[in-house]
Short mmCIF file of C-alpha atoms in Angstrom, two decimals:
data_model
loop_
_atom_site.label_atom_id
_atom_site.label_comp_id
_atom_site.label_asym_id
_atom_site.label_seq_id
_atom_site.Cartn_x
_atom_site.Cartn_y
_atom_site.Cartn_z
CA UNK S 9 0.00 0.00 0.00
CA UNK S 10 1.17 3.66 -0.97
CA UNK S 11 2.31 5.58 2.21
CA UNK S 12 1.70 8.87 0.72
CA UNK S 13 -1.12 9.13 3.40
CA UNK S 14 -1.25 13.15 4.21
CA UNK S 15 -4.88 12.60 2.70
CA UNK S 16 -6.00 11.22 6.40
CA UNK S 17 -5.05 14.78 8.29
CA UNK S 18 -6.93 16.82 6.18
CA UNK S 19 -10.42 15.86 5.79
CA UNK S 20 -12.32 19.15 5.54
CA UNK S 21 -12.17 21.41 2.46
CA UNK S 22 -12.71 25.52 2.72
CA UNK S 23 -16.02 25.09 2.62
CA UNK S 24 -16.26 22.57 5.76
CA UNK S 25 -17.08 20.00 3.18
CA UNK S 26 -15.35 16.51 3.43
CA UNK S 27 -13.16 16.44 0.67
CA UNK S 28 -13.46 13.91 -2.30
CA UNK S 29 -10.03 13.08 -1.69
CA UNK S 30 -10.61 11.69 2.00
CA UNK S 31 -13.81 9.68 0.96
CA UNK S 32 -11.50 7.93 -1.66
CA UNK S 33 -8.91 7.44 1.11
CA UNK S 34 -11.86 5.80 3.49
CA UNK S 35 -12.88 4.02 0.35
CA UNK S 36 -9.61 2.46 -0.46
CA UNK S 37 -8.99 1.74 3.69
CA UNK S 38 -11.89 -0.42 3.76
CA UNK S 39 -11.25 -2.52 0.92
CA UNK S 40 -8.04 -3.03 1.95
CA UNK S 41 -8.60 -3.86 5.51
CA UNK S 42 -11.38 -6.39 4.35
CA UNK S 43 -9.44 -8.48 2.15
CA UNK S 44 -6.72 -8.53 5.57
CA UNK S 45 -9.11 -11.88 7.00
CA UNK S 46 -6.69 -12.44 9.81
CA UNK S 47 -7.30 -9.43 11.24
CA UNK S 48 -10.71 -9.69 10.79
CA UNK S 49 -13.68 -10.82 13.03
CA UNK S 50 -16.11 -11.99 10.78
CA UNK S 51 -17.58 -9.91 8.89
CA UNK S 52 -16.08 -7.00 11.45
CA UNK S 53 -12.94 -4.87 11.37
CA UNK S 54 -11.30 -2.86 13.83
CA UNK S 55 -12.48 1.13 13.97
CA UNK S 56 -9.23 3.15 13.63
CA UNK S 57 -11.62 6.17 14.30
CA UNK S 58 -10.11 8.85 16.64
CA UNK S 59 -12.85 7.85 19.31
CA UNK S 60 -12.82 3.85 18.47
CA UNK S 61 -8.56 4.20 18.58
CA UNK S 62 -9.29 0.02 17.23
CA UNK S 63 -10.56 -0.94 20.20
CA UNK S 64 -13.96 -1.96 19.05
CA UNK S 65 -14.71 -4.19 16.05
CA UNK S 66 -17.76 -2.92 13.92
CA UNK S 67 -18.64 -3.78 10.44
CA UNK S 68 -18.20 -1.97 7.16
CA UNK S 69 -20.84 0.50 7.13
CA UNK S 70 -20.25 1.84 10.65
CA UNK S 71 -16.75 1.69 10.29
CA UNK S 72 -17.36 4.26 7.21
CA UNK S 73 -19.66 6.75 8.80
CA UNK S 74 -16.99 6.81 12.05
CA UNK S 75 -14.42 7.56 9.54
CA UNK S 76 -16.65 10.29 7.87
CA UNK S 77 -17.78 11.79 10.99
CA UNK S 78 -14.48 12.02 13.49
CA UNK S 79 -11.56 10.97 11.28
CA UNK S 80 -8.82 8.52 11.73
CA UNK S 81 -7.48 8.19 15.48
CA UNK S 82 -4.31 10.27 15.30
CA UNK S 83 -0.50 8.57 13.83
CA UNK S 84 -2.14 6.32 12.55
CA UNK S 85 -0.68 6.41 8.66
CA UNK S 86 0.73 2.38 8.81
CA UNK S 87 -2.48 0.48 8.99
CA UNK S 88 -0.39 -1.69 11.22
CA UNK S 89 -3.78 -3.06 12.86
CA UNK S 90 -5.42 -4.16 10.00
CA UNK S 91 -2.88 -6.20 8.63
CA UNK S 92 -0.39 -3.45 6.89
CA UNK S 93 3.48 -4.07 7.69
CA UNK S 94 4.70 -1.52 9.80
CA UNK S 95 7.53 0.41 7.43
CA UNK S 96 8.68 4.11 7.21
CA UNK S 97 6.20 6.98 6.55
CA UNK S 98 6.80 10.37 5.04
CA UNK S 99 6.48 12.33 8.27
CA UNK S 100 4.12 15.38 8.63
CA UNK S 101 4.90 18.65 8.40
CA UNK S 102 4.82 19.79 11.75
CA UNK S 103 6.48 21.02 15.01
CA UNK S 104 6.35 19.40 18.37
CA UNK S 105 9.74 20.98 19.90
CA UNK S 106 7.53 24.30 20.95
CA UNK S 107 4.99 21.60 23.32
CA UNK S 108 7.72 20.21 25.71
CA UNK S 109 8.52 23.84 26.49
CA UNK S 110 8.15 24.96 29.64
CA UNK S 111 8.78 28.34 31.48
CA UNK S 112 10.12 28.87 34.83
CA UNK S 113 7.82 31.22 37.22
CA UNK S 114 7.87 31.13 40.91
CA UNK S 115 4.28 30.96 42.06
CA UNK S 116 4.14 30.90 45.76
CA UNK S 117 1.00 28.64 45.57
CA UNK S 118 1.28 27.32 42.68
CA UNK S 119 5.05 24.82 42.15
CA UNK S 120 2.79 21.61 43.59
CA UNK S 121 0.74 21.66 41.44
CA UNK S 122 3.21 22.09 38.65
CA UNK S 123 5.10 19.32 40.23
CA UNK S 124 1.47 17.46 40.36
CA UNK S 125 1.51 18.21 36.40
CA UNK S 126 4.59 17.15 35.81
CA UNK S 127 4.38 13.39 38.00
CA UNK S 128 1.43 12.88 35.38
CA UNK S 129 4.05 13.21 32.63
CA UNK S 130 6.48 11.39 34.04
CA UNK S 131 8.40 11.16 37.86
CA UNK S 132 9.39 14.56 38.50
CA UNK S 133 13.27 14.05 38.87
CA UNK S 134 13.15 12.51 35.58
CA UNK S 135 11.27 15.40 34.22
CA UNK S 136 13.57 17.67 31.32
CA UNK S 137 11.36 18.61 29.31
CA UNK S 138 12.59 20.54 25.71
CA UNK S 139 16.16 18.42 26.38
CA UNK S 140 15.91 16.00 24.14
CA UNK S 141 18.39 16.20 20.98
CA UNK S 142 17.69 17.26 17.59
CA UNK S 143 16.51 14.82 15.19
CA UNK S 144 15.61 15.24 11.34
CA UNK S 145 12.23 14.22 11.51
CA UNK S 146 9.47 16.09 13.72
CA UNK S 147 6.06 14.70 14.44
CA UNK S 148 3.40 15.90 16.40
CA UNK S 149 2.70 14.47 19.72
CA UNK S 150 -0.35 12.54 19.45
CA UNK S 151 -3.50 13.68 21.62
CA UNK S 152 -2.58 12.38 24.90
CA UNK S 153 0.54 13.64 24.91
CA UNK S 154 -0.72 16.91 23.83
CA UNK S 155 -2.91 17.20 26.42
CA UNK S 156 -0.03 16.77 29.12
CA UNK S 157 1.93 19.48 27.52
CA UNK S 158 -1.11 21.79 27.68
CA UNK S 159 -1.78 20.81 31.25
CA UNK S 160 1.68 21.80 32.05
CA UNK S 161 1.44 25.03 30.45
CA UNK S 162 -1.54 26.04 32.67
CA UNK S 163 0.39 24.95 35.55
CA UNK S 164 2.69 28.11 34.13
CA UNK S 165 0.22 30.90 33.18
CA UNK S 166 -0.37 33.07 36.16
CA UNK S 167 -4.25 34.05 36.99
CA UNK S 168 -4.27 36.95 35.23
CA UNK S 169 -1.54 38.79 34.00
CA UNK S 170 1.94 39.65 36.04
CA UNK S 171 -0.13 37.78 39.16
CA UNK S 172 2.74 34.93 40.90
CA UNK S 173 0.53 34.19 43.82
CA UNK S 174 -1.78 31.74 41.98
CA UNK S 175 -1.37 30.27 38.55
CA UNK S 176 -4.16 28.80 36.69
CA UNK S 177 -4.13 25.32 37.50
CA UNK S 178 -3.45 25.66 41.34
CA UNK S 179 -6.67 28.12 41.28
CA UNK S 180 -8.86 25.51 38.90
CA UNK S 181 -7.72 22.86 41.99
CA UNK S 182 -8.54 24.71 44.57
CA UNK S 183 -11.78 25.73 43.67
CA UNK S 184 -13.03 22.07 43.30
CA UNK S 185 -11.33 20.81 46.06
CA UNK S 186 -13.64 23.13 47.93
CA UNK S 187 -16.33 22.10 45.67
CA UNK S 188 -15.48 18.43 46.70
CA UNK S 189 -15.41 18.89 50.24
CA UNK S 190 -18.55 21.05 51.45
CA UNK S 191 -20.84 19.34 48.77
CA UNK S 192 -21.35 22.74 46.67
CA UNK S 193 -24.06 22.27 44.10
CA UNK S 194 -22.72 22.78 40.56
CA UNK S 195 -24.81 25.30 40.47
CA UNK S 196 -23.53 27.27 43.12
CA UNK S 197 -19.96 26.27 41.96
CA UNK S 198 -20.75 28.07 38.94
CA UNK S 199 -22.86 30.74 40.22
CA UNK S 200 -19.32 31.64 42.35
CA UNK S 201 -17.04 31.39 39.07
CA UNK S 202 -19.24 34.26 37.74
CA UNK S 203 -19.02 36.14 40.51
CA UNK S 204 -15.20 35.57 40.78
CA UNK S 205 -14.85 36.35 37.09
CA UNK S 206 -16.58 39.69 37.25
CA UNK S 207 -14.42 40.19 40.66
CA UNK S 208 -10.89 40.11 38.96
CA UNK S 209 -9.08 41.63 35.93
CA UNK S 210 -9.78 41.73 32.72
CA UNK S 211 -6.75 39.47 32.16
CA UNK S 212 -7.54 36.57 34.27
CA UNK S 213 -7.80 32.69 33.19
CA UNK S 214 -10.59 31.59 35.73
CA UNK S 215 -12.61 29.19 33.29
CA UNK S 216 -16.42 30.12 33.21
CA UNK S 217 -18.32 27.34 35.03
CA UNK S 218 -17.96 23.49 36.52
CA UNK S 219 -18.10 21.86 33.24
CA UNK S 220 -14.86 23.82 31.58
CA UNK S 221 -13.23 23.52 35.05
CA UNK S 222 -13.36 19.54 34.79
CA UNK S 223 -12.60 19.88 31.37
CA UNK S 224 -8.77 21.09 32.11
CA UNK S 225 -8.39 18.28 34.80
CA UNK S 226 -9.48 15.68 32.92
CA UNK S 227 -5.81 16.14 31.34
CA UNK S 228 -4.22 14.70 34.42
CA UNK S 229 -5.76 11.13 32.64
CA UNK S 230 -6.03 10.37 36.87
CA UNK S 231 -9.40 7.99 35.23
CA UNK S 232 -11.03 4.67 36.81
CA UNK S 233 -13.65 2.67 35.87
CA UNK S 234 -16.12 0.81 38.44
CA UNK S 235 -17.19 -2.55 37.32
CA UNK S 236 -19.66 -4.55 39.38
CA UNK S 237 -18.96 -7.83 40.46
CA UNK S 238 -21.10 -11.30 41.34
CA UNK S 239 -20.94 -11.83 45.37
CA UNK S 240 -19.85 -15.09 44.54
CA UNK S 241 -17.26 -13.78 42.42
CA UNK S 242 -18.68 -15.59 39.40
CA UNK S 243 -18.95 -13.09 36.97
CA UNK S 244 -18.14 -9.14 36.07
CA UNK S 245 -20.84 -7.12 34.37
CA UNK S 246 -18.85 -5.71 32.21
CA UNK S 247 -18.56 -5.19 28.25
CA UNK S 248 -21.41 -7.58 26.67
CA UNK S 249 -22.94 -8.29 30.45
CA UNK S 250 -23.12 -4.91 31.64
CA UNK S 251 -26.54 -4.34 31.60
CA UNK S 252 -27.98 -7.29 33.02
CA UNK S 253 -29.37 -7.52 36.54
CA UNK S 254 -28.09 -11.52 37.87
CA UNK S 255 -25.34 -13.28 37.73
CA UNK S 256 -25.77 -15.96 34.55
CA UNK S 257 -24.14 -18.68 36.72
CA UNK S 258 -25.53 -18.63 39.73
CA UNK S 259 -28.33 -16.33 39.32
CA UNK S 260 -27.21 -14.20 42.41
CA UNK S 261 -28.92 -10.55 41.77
CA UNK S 262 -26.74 -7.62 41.03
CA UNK S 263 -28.02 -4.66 42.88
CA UNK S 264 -29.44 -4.97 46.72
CA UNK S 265 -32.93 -4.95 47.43
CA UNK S 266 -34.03 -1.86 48.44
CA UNK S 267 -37.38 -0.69 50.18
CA UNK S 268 -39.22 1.40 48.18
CA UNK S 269 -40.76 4.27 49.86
CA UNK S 270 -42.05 6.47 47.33
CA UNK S 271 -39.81 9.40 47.36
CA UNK S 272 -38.76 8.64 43.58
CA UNK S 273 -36.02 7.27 41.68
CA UNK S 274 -33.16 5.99 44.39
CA UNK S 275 -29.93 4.63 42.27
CA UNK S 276 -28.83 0.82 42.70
CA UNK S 277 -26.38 -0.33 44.99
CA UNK S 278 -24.87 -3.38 43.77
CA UNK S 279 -23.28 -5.94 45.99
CA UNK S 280 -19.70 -5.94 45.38
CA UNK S 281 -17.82 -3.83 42.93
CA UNK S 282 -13.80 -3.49 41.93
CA UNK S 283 -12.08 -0.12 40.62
CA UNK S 284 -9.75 -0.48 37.67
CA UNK S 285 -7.41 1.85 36.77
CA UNK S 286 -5.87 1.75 32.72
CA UNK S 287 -2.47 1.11 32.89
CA UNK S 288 -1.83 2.21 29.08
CA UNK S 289 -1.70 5.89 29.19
CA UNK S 290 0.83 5.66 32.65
CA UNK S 291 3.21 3.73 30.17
CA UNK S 292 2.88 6.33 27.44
CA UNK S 293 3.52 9.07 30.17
CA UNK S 294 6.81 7.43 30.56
CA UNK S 295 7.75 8.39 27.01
CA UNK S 296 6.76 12.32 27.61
CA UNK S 297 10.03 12.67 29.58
CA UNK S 298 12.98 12.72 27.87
CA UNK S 299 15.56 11.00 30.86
CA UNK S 300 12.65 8.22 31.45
CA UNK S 301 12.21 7.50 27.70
CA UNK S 302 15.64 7.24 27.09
CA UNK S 303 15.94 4.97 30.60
CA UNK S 304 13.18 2.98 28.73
CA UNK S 305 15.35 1.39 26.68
CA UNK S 306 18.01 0.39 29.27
CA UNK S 307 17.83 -3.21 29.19
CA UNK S 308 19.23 -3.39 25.75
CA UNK S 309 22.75 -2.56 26.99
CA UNK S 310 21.94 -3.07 30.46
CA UNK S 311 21.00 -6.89 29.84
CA UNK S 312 24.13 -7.82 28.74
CA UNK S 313 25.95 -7.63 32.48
CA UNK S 314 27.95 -10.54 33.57
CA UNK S 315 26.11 -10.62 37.06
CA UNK S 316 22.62 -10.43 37.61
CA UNK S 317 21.70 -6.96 38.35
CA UNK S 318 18.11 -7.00 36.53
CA UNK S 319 15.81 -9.41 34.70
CA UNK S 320 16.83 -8.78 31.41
CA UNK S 321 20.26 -10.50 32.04
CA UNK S 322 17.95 -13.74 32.85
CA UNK S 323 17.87 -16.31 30.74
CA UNK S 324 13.77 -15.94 30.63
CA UNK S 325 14.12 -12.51 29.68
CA UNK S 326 16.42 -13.61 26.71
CA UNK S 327 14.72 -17.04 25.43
CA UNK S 328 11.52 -14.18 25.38
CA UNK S 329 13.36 -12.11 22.94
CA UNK S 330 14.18 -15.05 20.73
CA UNK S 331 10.83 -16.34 20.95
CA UNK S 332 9.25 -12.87 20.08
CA UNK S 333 11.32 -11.15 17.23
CA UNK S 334 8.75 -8.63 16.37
CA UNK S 335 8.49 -7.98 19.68
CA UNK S 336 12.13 -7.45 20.52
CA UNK S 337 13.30 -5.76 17.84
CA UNK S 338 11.85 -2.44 19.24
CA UNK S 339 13.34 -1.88 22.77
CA UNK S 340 10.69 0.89 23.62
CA UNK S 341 8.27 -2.01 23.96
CA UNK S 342 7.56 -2.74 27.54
CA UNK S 343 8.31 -5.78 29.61
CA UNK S 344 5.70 -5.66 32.60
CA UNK S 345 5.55 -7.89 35.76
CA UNK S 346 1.96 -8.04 37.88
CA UNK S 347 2.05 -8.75 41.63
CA UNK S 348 -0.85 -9.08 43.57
CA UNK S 349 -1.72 -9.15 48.03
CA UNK S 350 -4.52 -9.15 49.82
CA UNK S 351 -5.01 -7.09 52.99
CA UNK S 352 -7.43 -5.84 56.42
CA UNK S 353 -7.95 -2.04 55.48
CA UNK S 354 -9.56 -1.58 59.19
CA UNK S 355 -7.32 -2.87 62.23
CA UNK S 356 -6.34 -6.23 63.32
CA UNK S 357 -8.87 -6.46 65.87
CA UNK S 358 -11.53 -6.23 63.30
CA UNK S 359 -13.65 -8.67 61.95
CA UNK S 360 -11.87 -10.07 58.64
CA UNK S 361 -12.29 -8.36 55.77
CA UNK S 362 -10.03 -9.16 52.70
CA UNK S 363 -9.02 -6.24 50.40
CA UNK S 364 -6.99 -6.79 47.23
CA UNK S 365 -4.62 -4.74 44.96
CA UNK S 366 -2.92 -5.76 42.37
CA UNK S 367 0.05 -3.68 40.74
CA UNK S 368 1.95 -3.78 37.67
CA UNK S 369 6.35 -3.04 37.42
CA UNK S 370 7.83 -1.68 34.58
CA UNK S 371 10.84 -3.63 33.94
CA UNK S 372 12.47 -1.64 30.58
CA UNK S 373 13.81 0.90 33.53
CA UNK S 374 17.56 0.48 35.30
CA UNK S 375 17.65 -1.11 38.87
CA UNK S 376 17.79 2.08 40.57
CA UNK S 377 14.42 2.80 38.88
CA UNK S 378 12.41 0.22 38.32
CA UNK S 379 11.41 -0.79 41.85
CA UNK S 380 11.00 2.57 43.12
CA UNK S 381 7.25 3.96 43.80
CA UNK S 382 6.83 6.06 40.86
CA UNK S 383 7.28 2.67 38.57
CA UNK S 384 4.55 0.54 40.09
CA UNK S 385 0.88 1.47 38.69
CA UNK S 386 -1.44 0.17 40.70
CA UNK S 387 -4.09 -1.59 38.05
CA UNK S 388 -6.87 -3.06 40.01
CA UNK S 389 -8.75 -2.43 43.96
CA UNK S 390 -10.72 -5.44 44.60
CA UNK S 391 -13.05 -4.62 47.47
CA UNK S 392 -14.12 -7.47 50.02
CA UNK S 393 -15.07 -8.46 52.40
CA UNK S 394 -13.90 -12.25 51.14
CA UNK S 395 -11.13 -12.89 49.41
CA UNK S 396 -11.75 -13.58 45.77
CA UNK S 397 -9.65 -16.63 46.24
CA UNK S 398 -9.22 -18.82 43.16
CA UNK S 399 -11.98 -16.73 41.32
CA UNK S 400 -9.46 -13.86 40.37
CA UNK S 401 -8.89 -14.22 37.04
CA UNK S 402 -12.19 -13.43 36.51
CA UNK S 403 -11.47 -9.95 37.86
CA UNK S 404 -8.58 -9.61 36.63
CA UNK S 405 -10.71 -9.69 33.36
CA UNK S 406 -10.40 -6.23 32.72
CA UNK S 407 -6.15 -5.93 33.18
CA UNK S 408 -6.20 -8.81 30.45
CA UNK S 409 -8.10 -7.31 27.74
CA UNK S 410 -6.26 -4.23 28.12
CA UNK S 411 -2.88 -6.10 27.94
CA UNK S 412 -3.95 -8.57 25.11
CA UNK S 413 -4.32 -5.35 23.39
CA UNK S 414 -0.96 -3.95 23.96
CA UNK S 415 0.48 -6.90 23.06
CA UNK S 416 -1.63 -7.56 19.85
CA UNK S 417 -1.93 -3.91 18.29
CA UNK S 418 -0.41 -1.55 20.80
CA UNK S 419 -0.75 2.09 21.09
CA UNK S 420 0.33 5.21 19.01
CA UNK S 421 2.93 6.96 21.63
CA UNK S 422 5.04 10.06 21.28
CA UNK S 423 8.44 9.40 22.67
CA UNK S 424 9.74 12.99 23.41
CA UNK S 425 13.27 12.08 23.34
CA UNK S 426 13.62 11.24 19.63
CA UNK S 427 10.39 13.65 19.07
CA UNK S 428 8.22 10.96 16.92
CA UNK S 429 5.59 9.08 17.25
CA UNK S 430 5.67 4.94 17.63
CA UNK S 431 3.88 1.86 17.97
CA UNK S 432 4.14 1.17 21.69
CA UNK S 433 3.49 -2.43 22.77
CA UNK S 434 3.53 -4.44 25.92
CA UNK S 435 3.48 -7.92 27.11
CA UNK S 436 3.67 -9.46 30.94
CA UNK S 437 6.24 -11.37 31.92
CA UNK S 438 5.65 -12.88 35.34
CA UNK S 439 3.79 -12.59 38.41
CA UNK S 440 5.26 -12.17 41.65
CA UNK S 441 3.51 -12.77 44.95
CA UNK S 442 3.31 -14.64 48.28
CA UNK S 443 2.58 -18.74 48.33
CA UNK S 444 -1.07 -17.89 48.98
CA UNK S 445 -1.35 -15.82 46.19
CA UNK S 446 0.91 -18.05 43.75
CA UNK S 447 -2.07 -20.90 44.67
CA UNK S 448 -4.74 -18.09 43.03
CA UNK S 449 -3.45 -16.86 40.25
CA UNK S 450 -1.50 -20.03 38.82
#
């Protein structure tokens, strides 16, 4: 297939018309992807649409009006997931050095909260952003990456203009922190935004109500999904199950029975529930530092020690690499390890109750990094009060797809330090965990 793809970045004429040129693009896409039947699911391919990102498969027609409608998902000119080798592209004409800028302003409220912008992007000593070197070829950071350079830069803009006290993100936190903790009614929240707004200069940055105010936070990526779970542990409702109301294999219900008592609607409160956090965009936040992406491909040089210093100079590690050529050949990929516990959240004197976490290590960093705090995401909070025992890897359901994923397809990452965009995989090497946890999750 041609790479001369600049047809997929510019789908809108003058007049706000889709141009001919793009329909022909999503024309020739399809009927390429559909005659890829490996990487099909029946008669189903995967949505590169910048909402879809291939996560979902959907068939021809609705793949075409997502295409239409929002556009390809961003870097993605090698249809790499729909069966198209992987090869070098003509890059775009563009300029990322100017987004990992960053100024240096003394706000005398507001340096956490840079630092708090900053951990997103990567562990703050690790943090240099605009060092990377030169290279010949520029690309724009994808969206995510985007956003964390834009959240940084409101970490930097002061409240309104030669103000140091405040900058616009520590405000923005502030505010709904207070929002958070005395229960203020969106409605009040932006009832006092107006007022502010009217209050201050003409200069300031305040954003106009609740909704633009979550908006900017919402950068952070700091997202978690609540899935409910069976009692019995049987079951999640989750993706194709979500919606029903029992368990399918033991018929337990889903939500508590609750007394009706006329005051109108009441929201259900389902027996047991887990919190999982994606681990994907915490690895591509590793790659928006330049010292942590370069550390990222340690284990390439690293791995070749005469002692044992890390895992990659294991002869697992190795016999992986020769096993998985594709996989190998691009050190940026990530090598991941899970480890799991359970614990009594309340004191020892209380009646048992068994919560679980379970954590994920990123192994591409040195030994001085890769155990330290910063490294290991936690992934999954499984609530008790029973330990899900043997039953966990049906909540660990969630983890799996996401990693299958990674491992199958991967992600479009910007790696700051060679300033281009790659295909970012991952795949899970071991678990590691006490003898009561090795009996659950062998």
């Amino acid at each position: 297939m041609s790479f001369d793809r600049n047809w997929i970045y510019h789908r809108f004429c003058e007049t706000s018309y889709i141009r001919t040129e793009f329909c022909d693009g999503v024309k020739g896409f399809l009927e390429f992807a559909f005659t890829q039947l490996e990487y099909c699911s029946g008669d189903k391919i995967r949505c590169p649409c910048i909402k879809s990102d291939n996560q979902k498969f959907l068939d021809r027609d609705t793949v075409n009006v997502h295409l239409l409608r929002k556009g390809f998902t961003l870097g993605y000119s090698t249809w790499f997931a729909h069966g198209e080798l992987l090869g070098k592209v003509p890059p775009i004409s563009t300029s990322a050095a100017e987004a990992s800028r960053s100024m240096d302003v003394g706000y005398e409220h507001g340096e956490k909260y840079r630092t708090m912008a900053m951990e997103v992007m990567g562990p703050e000593e690790a943090l240099h952003l605009g060092s990377a070197p030169e290279v010949n070829h520029k690309e724009e950071p994808n969206k995510d990456a985007a956003d964390c350079y834009s959240l940084l830069k409101d970490a930097e803009v002061p409240l309104w203009e030669g103000y140091k006290k405040y900058s616009k993100l520590s405000a923005i936190s502030q505010l709904l922190t207070c929002k958070a903790e005395f229960n203020i009614s969106i409605s009040f929240y932006d009832r006092i935004m107006k007022i502010a707004k009217n209050m201050l200069l003409e200069s300031e940055k305040l954003p106009p109500d609740f909704y633009q105010s979550k908006k900017i936070l919402q950068k952070l990526g700091l997202k978690y999904t609540s899935i409910d779970v069976c009692e019995n542990n049987c079951m999640l409702f989750y993706k194709k199950t979500e919606n029903l109301i029992e368990c399918t294999i033991c018929g337990h219900p889903r939500y508590k029975l609750r007394r009706n008592d006329g005051g109108g609607r009441r929201k259900n409160v389902s027996y047991r529930r887990l919190r999982y956090l994606p681990i994907t965009p915490r690895l591509q936040r590793l790659f928006m530092s330049s010292k942590t992406a370069e550390n990222m491909s340690w284990h390439v040089k690293g791995g070749d020690s005469d002692e044992m210093v890390h895992p990659a100079c294991g002869e697992a590690w190795k016999h992986f690499d020769h096993i998985h050529l594709s996989f190998s050949t691009e050190p940026r990929n990530v090598r991941l390890g899970l480890c799991t516990d359970g614990f009594n959240p309340f004191s020892q004197s209380a009646r048992p109750h068994s919560c679980w976490l379970v954590f994920v290590i990123v192994y591409n960093l040195p030994p001085s990094m890769c155990m330290k705090r910063p490294y290991i995401f936690l992934t999954l909070v499984i609530f008790g009060p029973k330990s899900p025992g043997k039953s966990i890897d049906v909540l660990l359901r969630p983890l799996i797809d996401e990693l299958k994923i990674s491992w199958e397809v991967g992600v479009t990452t910007y790696n700051i330090s060679r300033k281009e965009n790659f295909q970012m995989k991952a795949a899970l090497l071991w678990t590691i965990n006490d003898f009561s946890a090795y009996g659950m999750l062998s």
